[in-house]
């Protein structure tokens, strides 16, 4: 099949390489000409495990190409997957300007019997507006250009594996031929037994927002449970083992920490809140999830203060900037929120992350970046672990102790073992677990 992809960010680029690996001919396009130039030369603009290698393979196969001209991606495509950004406006509402622009481009160049596939996360009702836009642009092709909603469930850091082994493929559409076409797109996965769920357009759009809202709720609930465990003197690790053994709860997504971040949960939660409001439904739990998320970062900073007393002029090592491991993404990273709060208290923050870039992260707090974990720890009064990189699990504790001014560690992601920290002579504050006070 010939397929187009508009927008080569995390979702779009992974979609390009995976569809090409299915044997389809894929043309990716993006308004960022530099990005397209880099991609055509095999350079992904962000880190994702396995992506660079797969990009090289698919480019070499001749099936995958990139063009800065949207017409090249649309003109002969049976389906065009739209993966453009839907950032939050200051009101929290998702900005769909790029989606509308893509709809107009699609209408302009699409051949009859082509499908505009909405892959970006958009509020319920967007497909209907896209349809209206397309029909207005091309009344001559009414009924021949269709819309599908095919939300993406991949996680950054696991994107390739999630796309090649999805736990579900969701397709919302109206016309039977659109479902048939989408089954042809995903045939290699369906042949392997992966499940494709067919719904109407609105339910598909809602499902994506509701999944992310539920997952964010789970993280915030766990962080609140961790806070209660800490205050009551319990151990959240024991509690989550019990909770996760109940099949109705399940063991995944029960890790307490300094909060969720990234380009999806914070934005989607706000957009879903706006949608609920626009539907006249009062849904205060959505704001509570976000409040508890801020509180998780604040809790880590309280522990740092508790450990070192006054923060003015103290050097604090911040270990991890990415919103989670195996990504270089720091957008809405809670690590930056921890840094911001430490800096506001007068601390000198020295940050280390093995991969993170500050691209798209907005205003980062003033802090020094260093290129090794031991450099960050050198002379620091306390270290706070913000991202659960494997590198931090395998620290040489004797070397850490020698480097630091005081052996104080706040573990915002529970990557270290309390018994080992006690044996190594550290004062150690995990999350939701009893501290090691020396
Ligand atoms: C999330 C969803 O998991 C994907 O299904 C969805 O496709 C994606 O958003 C999206 O909407 O595009 P992602 O943001 O890449 O994916 O990352 P997650 O692995 O879901 O983690 C989100 C945040 O929650 C991270 O900051 C992570 O550290 C935090 N988290 C996750 C916890 O604090 N505790 C947990 O137990 C799990």
mmCIF file of N, CA, C and O in Angstrom, residues 240-331:
data_model
loop_
_atom_site.group_PDB
_atom_site.id
_atom_site.type_symbol
_atom_site.label_atom_id
_atom_site.label_comp_id
_atom_site.label_asym_id
_atom_site.label_seq_id
_atom_site.Cartn_x
_atom_site.Cartn_y
_atom_site.Cartn_z
ATOM 1 N N UNK A 240 2.172 -2.082 47.346
ATOM 2 C CA UNK A 240 1.888 -2.267 45.907
ATOM 3 C C UNK A 240 2.004 -3.738 45.501
ATOM 4 O O UNK A 240 1.346 -4.172 44.565
ATOM 5 N N UNK A 241 2.816 -4.500 46.242
ATOM 6 C CA UNK A 241 2.879 -5.931 45.944
ATOM 7 C C UNK A 241 1.518 -6.566 46.219
ATOM 8 O O UNK A 241 1.020 -7.385 45.447
ATOM 9 N N UNK A 242 0.918 -6.146 47.323
ATOM 10 C CA UNK A 242 -0.404 -6.670 47.686
ATOM 11 C C UNK A 242 -1.446 -6.181 46.674
ATOM 12 O O UNK A 242 -2.230 -6.966 46.140
ATOM 13 N N UNK A 243 -1.411 -4.894 46.387
ATOM 14 C CA UNK A 243 -2.404 -4.333 45.448
ATOM 15 C C UNK A 243 -2.289 -4.980 44.071
ATOM 16 O O UNK A 243 -3.282 -5.379 43.464
ATOM 17 N N UNK A 244 -1.052 -5.088 43.594
ATOM 18 C CA UNK A 244 -0.826 -5.592 42.236
ATOM 19 C C UNK A 244 -1.180 -7.058 42.077
ATOM 20 O O UNK A 244 -1.376 -7.540 40.951
ATOM 21 N N UNK A 245 -1.297 -7.792 43.183
ATOM 22 C CA UNK A 245 -1.656 -9.220 43.102
ATOM 23 C C UNK A 245 -3.150 -9.411 42.854
ATOM 24 O O UNK A 245 -3.591 -10.509 42.551
ATOM 25 N N UNK A 246 -3.906 -8.342 43.029
ATOM 26 C CA UNK A 246 -5.343 -8.422 42.747
ATOM 27 C C UNK A 246 -5.519 -8.221 41.239
ATOM 28 O O UNK A 246 -5.181 -7.150 40.713
ATOM 29 N N UNK A 247 -6.029 -9.252 40.532
ATOM 30 C CA UNK A 247 -6.123 -9.104 39.066
ATOM 31 C C UNK A 247 -6.994 -7.934 38.636
ATOM 32 O O UNK A 247 -6.852 -7.427 37.526
ATOM 33 N N UNK A 248 -7.884 -7.479 39.517
ATOM 34 C CA UNK A 248 -8.706 -6.327 39.128
ATOM 35 C C UNK A 248 -7.864 -5.044 39.145
ATOM 36 O O UNK A 248 -8.207 -4.051 38.521
ATOM 37 N N UNK A 249 -6.772 -5.047 39.905
ATOM 38 C CA UNK A 249 -5.891 -3.868 39.952
ATOM 39 C C UNK A 249 -4.714 -4.062 39.001
ATOM 40 O O UNK A 249 -4.444 -3.211 38.163
ATOM 41 N N UNK A 250 -4.039 -5.210 39.097
ATOM 42 C CA UNK A 250 -2.897 -5.491 38.205
ATOM 43 C C UNK A 250 -1.625 -4.812 38.693
ATOM 44 O O UNK A 250 -1.673 -3.793 39.375
ATOM 45 N N UNK A 251 -0.462 -5.395 38.341
ATOM 46 C CA UNK A 251 0.797 -4.912 38.912
ATOM 47 C C UNK A 251 1.416 -3.705 38.187
ATOM 48 O O UNK A 251 2.374 -3.124 38.680
ATOM 49 N N UNK A 252 0.911 -3.339 37.008
ATOM 50 C CA UNK A 252 1.589 -2.292 36.230
ATOM 51 C C UNK A 252 1.164 -0.895 36.660
ATOM 52 O O UNK A 252 0.069 -0.689 37.157
ATOM 53 N N UNK A 253 2.084 0.041 36.391
ATOM 54 C CA UNK A 253 1.770 1.452 36.646
ATOM 55 C C UNK A 253 1.448 1.709 38.111
ATOM 56 O O UNK A 253 0.528 2.462 38.443
ATOM 57 N N UNK A 254 2.194 1.050 38.983
ATOM 58 C CA UNK A 254 1.996 1.261 40.424
ATOM 59 C C UNK A 254 3.283 1.766 41.061
ATOM 60 O O UNK A 254 3.503 1.561 42.244
ATOM 61 N N UNK A 255 4.135 2.418 40.255
ATOM 62 C CA UNK A 255 5.400 2.894 40.823
ATOM 63 C C UNK A 255 5.238 4.331 41.307
ATOM 64 O O UNK A 255 4.944 5.226 40.514
ATOM 65 N N UNK A 256 5.427 4.544 42.623
ATOM 66 C CA UNK A 256 5.350 5.928 43.102
ATOM 67 C C UNK A 256 6.615 6.676 42.690
ATOM 68 O O UNK A 256 7.627 6.059 42.356
ATOM 69 N N UNK A 257 6.558 7.997 42.688
ATOM 70 C CA UNK A 257 7.736 8.758 42.292
ATOM 71 C C UNK A 257 7.499 10.246 42.457
ATOM 72 O O UNK A 257 6.670 10.671 43.264
ATOM 73 N N UNK A 258 8.222 11.025 41.643
ATOM 74 C CA UNK A 258 8.096 12.488 41.745
ATOM 75 C C UNK A 258 7.017 13.013 40.793
ATOM 76 O O UNK A 258 6.879 14.203 40.605
ATOM 77 N N UNK A 259 6.262 12.090 40.179
ATOM 78 C CA UNK A 259 5.139 12.509 39.340
ATOM 79 C C UNK A 259 5.321 12.141 37.885
ATOM 80 O O UNK A 259 6.402 11.751 37.465
ATOM 81 N N UNK A 260 4.232 12.260 37.144
ATOM 82 C CA UNK A 260 4.290 11.974 35.715
ATOM 83 C C UNK A 260 4.664 13.256 34.950
ATOM 84 O O UNK A 260 4.511 14.364 35.461
ATOM 85 N N UNK A 261 5.154 13.062 33.731
ATOM 86 C CA UNK A 261 5.473 14.208 32.870
ATOM 87 C C UNK A 261 5.344 13.784 31.427
ATOM 88 O O UNK A 261 4.585 12.863 31.117
ATOM 89 N N UNK A 262 6.094 14.445 30.553
ATOM 90 C CA UNK A 262 6.061 14.094 29.140
ATOM 91 C C UNK A 262 5.067 14.940 28.367
ATOM 92 O O UNK A 262 4.373 15.793 28.920
ATOM 93 N N UNK A 263 5.009 14.653 27.085
ATOM 94 C CA UNK A 263 4.190 15.500 26.213
ATOM 95 C C UNK A 263 2.744 15.035 26.160
ATOM 96 O O UNK A 263 1.945 15.623 25.448
ATOM 97 N N UNK A 264 2.408 13.972 26.907
ATOM 98 C CA UNK A 264 1.044 13.424 26.756
ATOM 99 C C UNK A 264 0.157 13.641 27.980
ATOM 100 O O UNK A 264 -0.852 14.339 27.895
ATOM 101 N N UNK A 265 0.510 13.031 29.120
ATOM 102 C CA UNK A 265 -0.407 13.085 30.269
ATOM 103 C C UNK A 265 -0.792 14.516 30.663
ATOM 104 O O UNK A 265 -1.986 14.815 30.770
ATOM 105 N N UNK A 266 0.183 15.414 30.895
ATOM 106 C CA UNK A 266 -0.215 16.750 31.363
ATOM 107 C C UNK A 266 -1.134 17.453 30.358
ATOM 108 O O UNK A 266 -2.156 18.029 30.728
ATOM 109 N N UNK A 267 -0.780 17.356 29.087
ATOM 110 C CA UNK A 267 -1.555 18.029 28.034
ATOM 111 C C UNK A 267 -2.931 17.372 27.875
ATOM 112 O O UNK A 267 -3.957 18.061 27.798
ATOM 113 N N UNK A 268 -2.945 16.044 27.844
ATOM 114 C CA UNK A 268 -4.216 15.347 27.599
ATOM 115 C C UNK A 268 -5.194 15.543 28.751
ATOM 116 O O UNK A 268 -6.404 15.640 28.550
ATOM 117 N N UNK A 269 -4.650 15.585 29.957
ATOM 118 C CA UNK A 269 -5.517 15.773 31.129
ATOM 119 C C UNK A 269 -6.215 17.133 31.066
ATOM 120 O O UNK A 269 -7.412 17.245 31.335
ATOM 121 N N UNK A 270 -5.450 18.142 30.660
ATOM 122 C CA UNK A 270 -6.034 19.491 30.567
ATOM 123 C C UNK A 270 -7.059 19.547 29.439
ATOM 124 O O UNK A 270 -8.130 20.128 29.585
ATOM 125 N N UNK A 271 -6.716 18.913 28.329
ATOM 126 C CA UNK A 271 -7.649 18.933 27.189
ATOM 127 C C UNK A 271 -8.932 18.173 27.541
ATOM 128 O O UNK A 271 -10.036 18.586 27.174
ATOM 129 N N UNK A 272 -8.780 17.088 28.288
ATOM 130 C CA UNK A 272 -9.965 16.297 28.670
ATOM 131 C C UNK A 272 -10.837 17.090 29.653
ATOM 132 O O UNK A 272 -12.070 17.044 29.581
ATOM 133 N N UNK A 273 -10.166 17.825 30.523
ATOM 134 C CA UNK A 273 -10.885 18.690 31.468
ATOM 135 C C UNK A 273 -11.704 19.734 30.693
ATOM 136 O O UNK A 273 -12.881 19.980 30.988
ATOM 137 N N UNK A 274 -11.078 20.325 29.666
ATOM 138 C CA UNK A 274 -11.781 21.318 28.847
ATOM 139 C C UNK A 274 -12.955 20.681 28.107
ATOM 140 O O UNK A 274 -14.022 21.264 27.993
ATOM 141 N N UNK A 275 -12.736 19.471 27.636
ATOM 142 C CA UNK A 275 -13.820 18.779 26.925
ATOM 143 C C UNK A 275 -15.001 18.552 27.872
ATOM 144 O O UNK A 275 -16.151 18.839 27.532
ATOM 145 N N UNK A 276 -14.684 18.052 29.100
ATOM 146 C CA UNK A 276 -15.754 17.792 30.083
ATOM 147 C C UNK A 276 -16.522 19.088 30.350
ATOM 148 O O UNK A 276 -17.755 19.100 30.360
ATOM 149 N N UNK A 277 -15.778 20.174 30.532
ATOM 150 C CA UNK A 277 -16.415 21.475 30.797
ATOM 151 C C UNK A 277 -17.305 21.873 29.621
ATOM 152 O O UNK A 277 -18.425 22.340 29.821
ATOM 153 N N UNK A 278 -16.784 21.677 28.404
ATOM 154 C CA UNK A 278 -17.573 22.087 27.225
ATOM 155 C C UNK A 278 -18.844 21.242 27.110
ATOM 156 O O UNK A 278 -19.808 21.656 26.477
ATOM 157 N N UNK A 279 -18.825 20.062 27.737
ATOM 158 C CA UNK A 279 -20.013 19.211 27.707
ATOM 159 C C UNK A 279 -20.911 19.468 28.918
ATOM 160 O O UNK A 279 -21.870 18.744 29.153
ATOM 161 N N UNK A 280 -20.520 20.471 29.736
ATOM 162 C CA UNK A 280 -21.334 20.839 30.894
ATOM 163 C C UNK A 280 -21.182 19.870 32.051
ATOM 164 O O UNK A 280 -22.050 19.771 32.920
ATOM 165 N N UNK A 281 -20.044 19.120 32.089
ATOM 166 C CA UNK A 281 -19.846 18.145 33.157
ATOM 167 C C UNK A 281 -18.734 18.609 34.091
ATOM 168 O O UNK A 281 -17.608 18.852 33.656
ATOM 169 N N UNK A 282 -19.075 18.735 35.365
ATOM 170 C CA UNK A 282 -18.108 19.182 36.361
ATOM 171 C C UNK A 282 -17.283 17.962 36.793
ATOM 172 O O UNK A 282 -17.855 16.973 37.253
ATOM 173 N N UNK A 283 -15.961 18.027 36.654
ATOM 174 C CA UNK A 283 -15.129 16.826 36.833
ATOM 175 C C UNK A 283 -13.889 17.183 37.663
ATOM 176 O O UNK A 283 -12.759 17.099 37.170
ATOM 177 N N UNK A 284 -14.084 17.598 38.947
ATOM 178 C CA UNK A 284 -12.950 18.152 39.710
ATOM 179 C C UNK A 284 -11.808 17.168 39.937
ATOM 180 O O UNK A 284 -10.687 17.581 40.191
ATOM 181 N N UNK A 285 -12.068 15.875 39.808
ATOM 182 C CA UNK A 285 -10.983 14.904 40.040
ATOM 183 C C UNK A 285 -9.844 15.132 39.033
ATOM 184 O O UNK A 285 -8.675 14.849 39.335
ATOM 185 N N UNK A 286 -10.167 15.680 37.872
ATOM 186 C CA UNK A 286 -9.118 15.909 36.867
ATOM 187 C C UNK A 286 -8.107 16.942 37.366
ATOM 188 O O UNK A 286 -6.905 16.799 37.161
ATOM 189 N N UNK A 287 -8.619 17.975 38.043
ATOM 190 C CA UNK A 287 -7.684 18.977 38.588
ATOM 191 C C UNK A 287 -6.924 18.394 39.791
ATOM 192 O O UNK A 287 -5.769 18.730 40.040
ATOM 193 N N UNK A 288 -7.598 17.511 40.508
ATOM 194 C CA UNK A 288 -6.964 16.893 41.683
ATOM 195 C C UNK A 288 -5.787 15.999 41.250
ATOM 196 O O UNK A 288 -4.764 15.946 41.918
ATOM 197 N N UNK A 289 -5.938 15.309 40.126
ATOM 198 C CA UNK A 289 -4.842 14.459 39.629
ATOM 199 C C UNK A 289 -3.609 15.346 39.390
ATOM 200 O O UNK A 289 -2.488 14.999 39.788
ATOM 201 N N UNK A 290 -3.832 16.503 38.755
ATOM 202 C CA UNK A 290 -2.717 17.416 38.448
ATOM 203 C C UNK A 290 -2.139 17.995 39.744
ATOM 204 O O UNK A 290 -0.921 18.139 39.881
ATOM 205 N N UNK A 291 -3.005 18.312 40.703
ATOM 206 C CA UNK A 291 -2.512 18.875 41.977
ATOM 207 C C UNK A 291 -1.635 17.845 42.707
ATOM 208 O O UNK A 291 -0.557 18.157 43.209
ATOM 209 N N UNK A 292 -2.096 16.596 42.733
ATOM 210 C CA UNK A 292 -1.303 15.550 43.398
ATOM 211 C C UNK A 292 0.028 15.350 42.676
ATOM 212 O O UNK A 292 1.040 15.016 43.298
ATOM 213 N N UNK A 293 0.032 15.559 41.366
ATOM 214 C CA UNK A 293 1.275 15.417 40.612
ATOM 215 C C UNK A 293 2.285 16.492 41.032
ATOM 216 O O UNK A 293 3.462 16.184 41.260
ATOM 217 N N UNK A 294 1.825 17.726 41.183
ATOM 218 C CA UNK A 294 2.727 18.794 41.659
ATOM 219 C C UNK A 294 3.212 18.473 43.064
ATOM 220 O O UNK A 294 4.362 18.709 43.428
ATOM 221 N N UNK A 295 2.305 17.927 43.854
ATOM 222 C CA UNK A 295 2.606 17.609 45.246
ATOM 223 C C UNK A 295 3.717 16.551 45.341
ATOM 224 O O UNK A 295 4.548 16.580 46.248
ATOM 225 N N UNK A 296 3.753 15.628 44.363
ATOM 226 C CA UNK A 296 4.788 14.574 44.379
ATOM 227 C C UNK A 296 6.177 15.196 44.232
ATOM 228 O O UNK A 296 7.130 14.783 44.913
ATOM 229 N N UNK A 297 6.297 16.195 43.348
ATOM 230 C CA UNK A 297 7.593 16.877 43.182
ATOM 231 C C UNK A 297 7.920 17.677 44.441
ATOM 232 O O UNK A 297 9.068 17.671 44.924
ATOM 233 N N UNK A 298 6.887 18.330 45.005
ATOM 234 C CA UNK A 298 7.107 19.140 46.211
ATOM 235 C C UNK A 298 7.571 18.252 47.365
ATOM 236 O O UNK A 298 8.422 18.650 48.172
ATOM 237 N N UNK A 299 7.049 17.043 47.424
ATOM 238 C CA UNK A 299 7.402 16.121 48.512
ATOM 239 C C UNK A 299 8.896 15.769 48.471
ATOM 240 O O UNK A 299 9.575 15.716 49.505
ATOM 241 N N UNK A 300 9.421 15.550 47.238
ATOM 242 C CA UNK A 300 10.853 15.233 47.110
ATOM 243 C C UNK A 300 11.688 16.407 47.605
ATOM 244 O O UNK A 300 12.704 16.222 48.302
ATOM 245 N N UNK A 301 11.252 17.617 47.279
ATOM 246 C CA UNK A 301 12.026 18.805 47.694
ATOM 247 C C UNK A 301 11.961 18.974 49.222
ATOM 248 O O UNK A 301 12.964 19.321 49.862
ATOM 249 N N UNK A 302 10.808 18.657 49.799
ATOM 250 C CA UNK A 302 10.705 18.730 51.277
ATOM 251 C C UNK A 302 11.711 17.789 51.926
ATOM 252 O O UNK A 302 12.325 18.117 52.938
ATOM 253 N N UNK A 303 11.897 16.620 51.302
ATOM 254 C CA UNK A 303 12.858 15.658 51.871
ATOM 255 C C UNK A 303 14.286 16.188 51.768
ATOM 256 O O UNK A 303 15.082 16.016 52.684
ATOM 257 N N UNK A 304 14.586 16.832 50.634
ATOM 258 C CA UNK A 304 15.932 17.412 50.491
ATOM 259 C C UNK A 304 16.141 18.435 51.607
ATOM 260 O O UNK A 304 17.179 18.444 52.284
ATOM 261 N N UNK A 305 15.133 19.262 51.832
ATOM 262 C CA UNK A 305 15.253 20.303 52.867
ATOM 263 C C UNK A 305 15.397 19.666 54.245
ATOM 264 O O UNK A 305 16.180 20.111 55.079
ATOM 265 N N UNK A 306 14.621 18.619 54.454
ATOM 266 C CA UNK A 306 14.680 17.926 55.729
ATOM 267 C C UNK A 306 16.087 17.362 55.953
ATOM 268 O O UNK A 306 16.643 17.414 57.053
ATOM 269 N N UNK A 307 16.688 16.863 54.846
ATOM 270 C CA UNK A 307 18.004 16.236 54.947
ATOM 271 C C UNK A 307 19.109 17.263 55.174
ATOM 272 O O UNK A 307 20.005 17.052 55.988
ATOM 273 N N UNK A 308 19.050 18.386 54.433
ATOM 274 C CA UNK A 308 20.206 19.312 54.501
ATOM 275 C C UNK A 308 19.934 20.588 55.304
ATOM 276 O O UNK A 308 20.822 21.392 55.507
ATOM 277 N N UNK A 309 18.704 20.763 55.747
ATOM 278 C CA UNK A 309 18.253 21.946 56.488
ATOM 279 C C UNK A 309 18.155 23.152 55.554
ATOM 280 O O UNK A 309 17.253 23.192 54.731
ATOM 281 N N UNK A 310 19.096 24.106 55.579
ATOM 282 C CA UNK A 310 18.981 25.285 54.702
ATOM 283 C C UNK A 310 19.556 24.974 53.323
ATOM 284 O O UNK A 310 20.603 24.343 53.220
ATOM 285 N N UNK A 311 18.868 25.450 52.297
ATOM 286 C CA UNK A 311 19.342 25.134 50.949
ATOM 287 C C UNK A 311 20.197 26.235 50.327
ATOM 288 O O UNK A 311 20.911 25.993 49.354
ATOM 289 N N UNK A 312 20.153 27.438 50.903
ATOM 290 C CA UNK A 312 20.886 28.566 50.302
ATOM 291 C C UNK A 312 22.362 28.227 50.120
ATOM 292 O O UNK A 312 23.030 27.835 51.088
ATOM 293 N N UNK A 313 22.809 28.354 48.872
ATOM 294 C CA UNK A 313 24.238 28.163 48.582
ATOM 295 C C UNK A 313 24.697 26.720 48.638
ATOM 296 O O UNK A 313 25.871 26.434 48.429
ATOM 297 N N UNK A 314 23.789 25.787 48.902
ATOM 298 C CA UNK A 314 24.220 24.374 48.960
ATOM 299 C C UNK A 314 24.172 23.772 47.563
ATOM 300 O O UNK A 314 23.263 24.054 46.778
ATOM 301 N N UNK A 315 25.151 22.936 47.293
ATOM 302 C CA UNK A 315 25.197 22.271 45.988
ATOM 303 C C UNK A 315 24.354 20.990 46.075
ATOM 304 O O UNK A 315 24.586 20.130 46.928
ATOM 305 N N UNK A 316 23.365 20.908 45.207
ATOM 306 C CA UNK A 316 22.486 19.726 45.197
ATOM 307 C C UNK A 316 22.613 19.039 43.840
ATOM 308 O O UNK A 316 22.463 19.684 42.787
ATOM 309 N N UNK A 317 22.916 17.739 43.860
ATOM 310 C CA UNK A 317 23.041 16.983 42.603
ATOM 311 C C UNK A 317 21.665 16.488 42.180
ATOM 312 O O UNK A 317 20.969 15.845 42.970
ATOM 313 N N UNK A 318 21.289 16.810 40.964
ATOM 314 C CA UNK A 318 20.003 16.355 40.428
ATOM 315 C C UNK A 318 20.305 15.238 39.431
ATOM 316 O O UNK A 318 20.903 15.491 38.381
ATOM 317 N N UNK A 319 19.915 14.016 39.758
ATOM 318 C CA UNK A 319 20.251 12.883 38.899
ATOM 319 C C UNK A 319 19.041 12.509 38.052
ATOM 320 O O UNK A 319 18.071 11.929 38.531
ATOM 321 N N UNK A 320 19.103 12.897 36.785
ATOM 322 C CA UNK A 320 18.006 12.627 35.854
ATOM 323 C C UNK A 320 17.206 13.876 35.569
ATOM 324 O O UNK A 320 16.783 14.578 36.489
ATOM 325 N N UNK A 321 17.034 14.156 34.277
ATOM 326 C CA UNK A 321 16.207 15.295 33.841
ATOM 327 C C UNK A 321 15.046 14.831 32.963
ATOM 328 O O UNK A 321 14.002 15.471 32.923
ATOM 329 N N UNK A 322 15.234 13.696 32.273
ATOM 330 C CA UNK A 322 14.183 13.195 31.373
ATOM 331 C C UNK A 322 12.950 12.812 32.191
ATOM 332 O O UNK A 322 13.061 12.429 33.354
ATOM 333 N N UNK A 323 11.768 12.884 31.559
ATOM 334 C CA UNK A 323 10.546 12.601 32.328
ATOM 335 C C UNK A 323 10.410 11.139 32.689
ATOM 336 O O UNK A 323 9.646 10.775 33.566
ATOM 337 N N UNK A 324 11.203 10.295 32.003
ATOM 338 C CA UNK A 324 11.313 8.879 32.353
ATOM 339 C C UNK A 324 12.553 8.337 31.663
ATOM 340 O O UNK A 324 13.112 9.018 30.790
ATOM 341 N N UNK A 325 13.008 7.110 32.018
ATOM 342 C CA UNK A 325 14.234 6.621 31.393
ATOM 343 C C UNK A 325 14.035 6.221 29.936
ATOM 344 O O UNK A 325 12.905 6.089 29.469
ATOM 345 N N UNK A 326 15.162 6.018 29.239
ATOM 346 C CA UNK A 326 15.179 5.588 27.835
ATOM 347 C C UNK A 326 14.579 6.606 26.879
ATOM 348 O O UNK A 326 14.089 6.257 25.801
ATOM 349 N N UNK A 327 14.567 7.858 27.302
ATOM 350 C CA UNK A 327 14.158 8.929 26.397
ATOM 351 C C UNK A 327 15.016 10.147 26.713
ATOM 352 O O UNK A 327 15.546 10.257 27.823
ATOM 353 N N UNK A 328 15.143 11.033 25.709
ATOM 354 C CA UNK A 328 15.860 12.288 25.980
ATOM 355 C C UNK A 328 14.863 13.421 26.227
ATOM 356 O O UNK A 328 15.230 14.581 26.300
ATOM 357 N N UNK A 329 13.601 13.078 26.363
ATOM 358 C CA UNK A 329 12.512 14.055 26.422
ATOM 359 C C UNK A 329 12.377 14.664 27.826
ATOM 360 O O UNK A 329 12.234 13.927 28.816
ATOM 361 N N UNK A 330 12.413 15.992 27.888
ATOM 362 C CA UNK A 330 12.237 16.647 29.202
ATOM 363 C C UNK A 330 10.976 17.509 29.228
ATOM 364 O O UNK A 330 10.777 18.288 30.156
ATOM 365 N N UNK A 331 10.123 17.341 28.209
ATOM 366 C CA UNK A 331 8.905 18.155 28.198
ATOM 367 C C UNK A 331 8.043 17.819 29.424
ATOM 368 O O UNK A 331 7.782 16.658 29.700
#
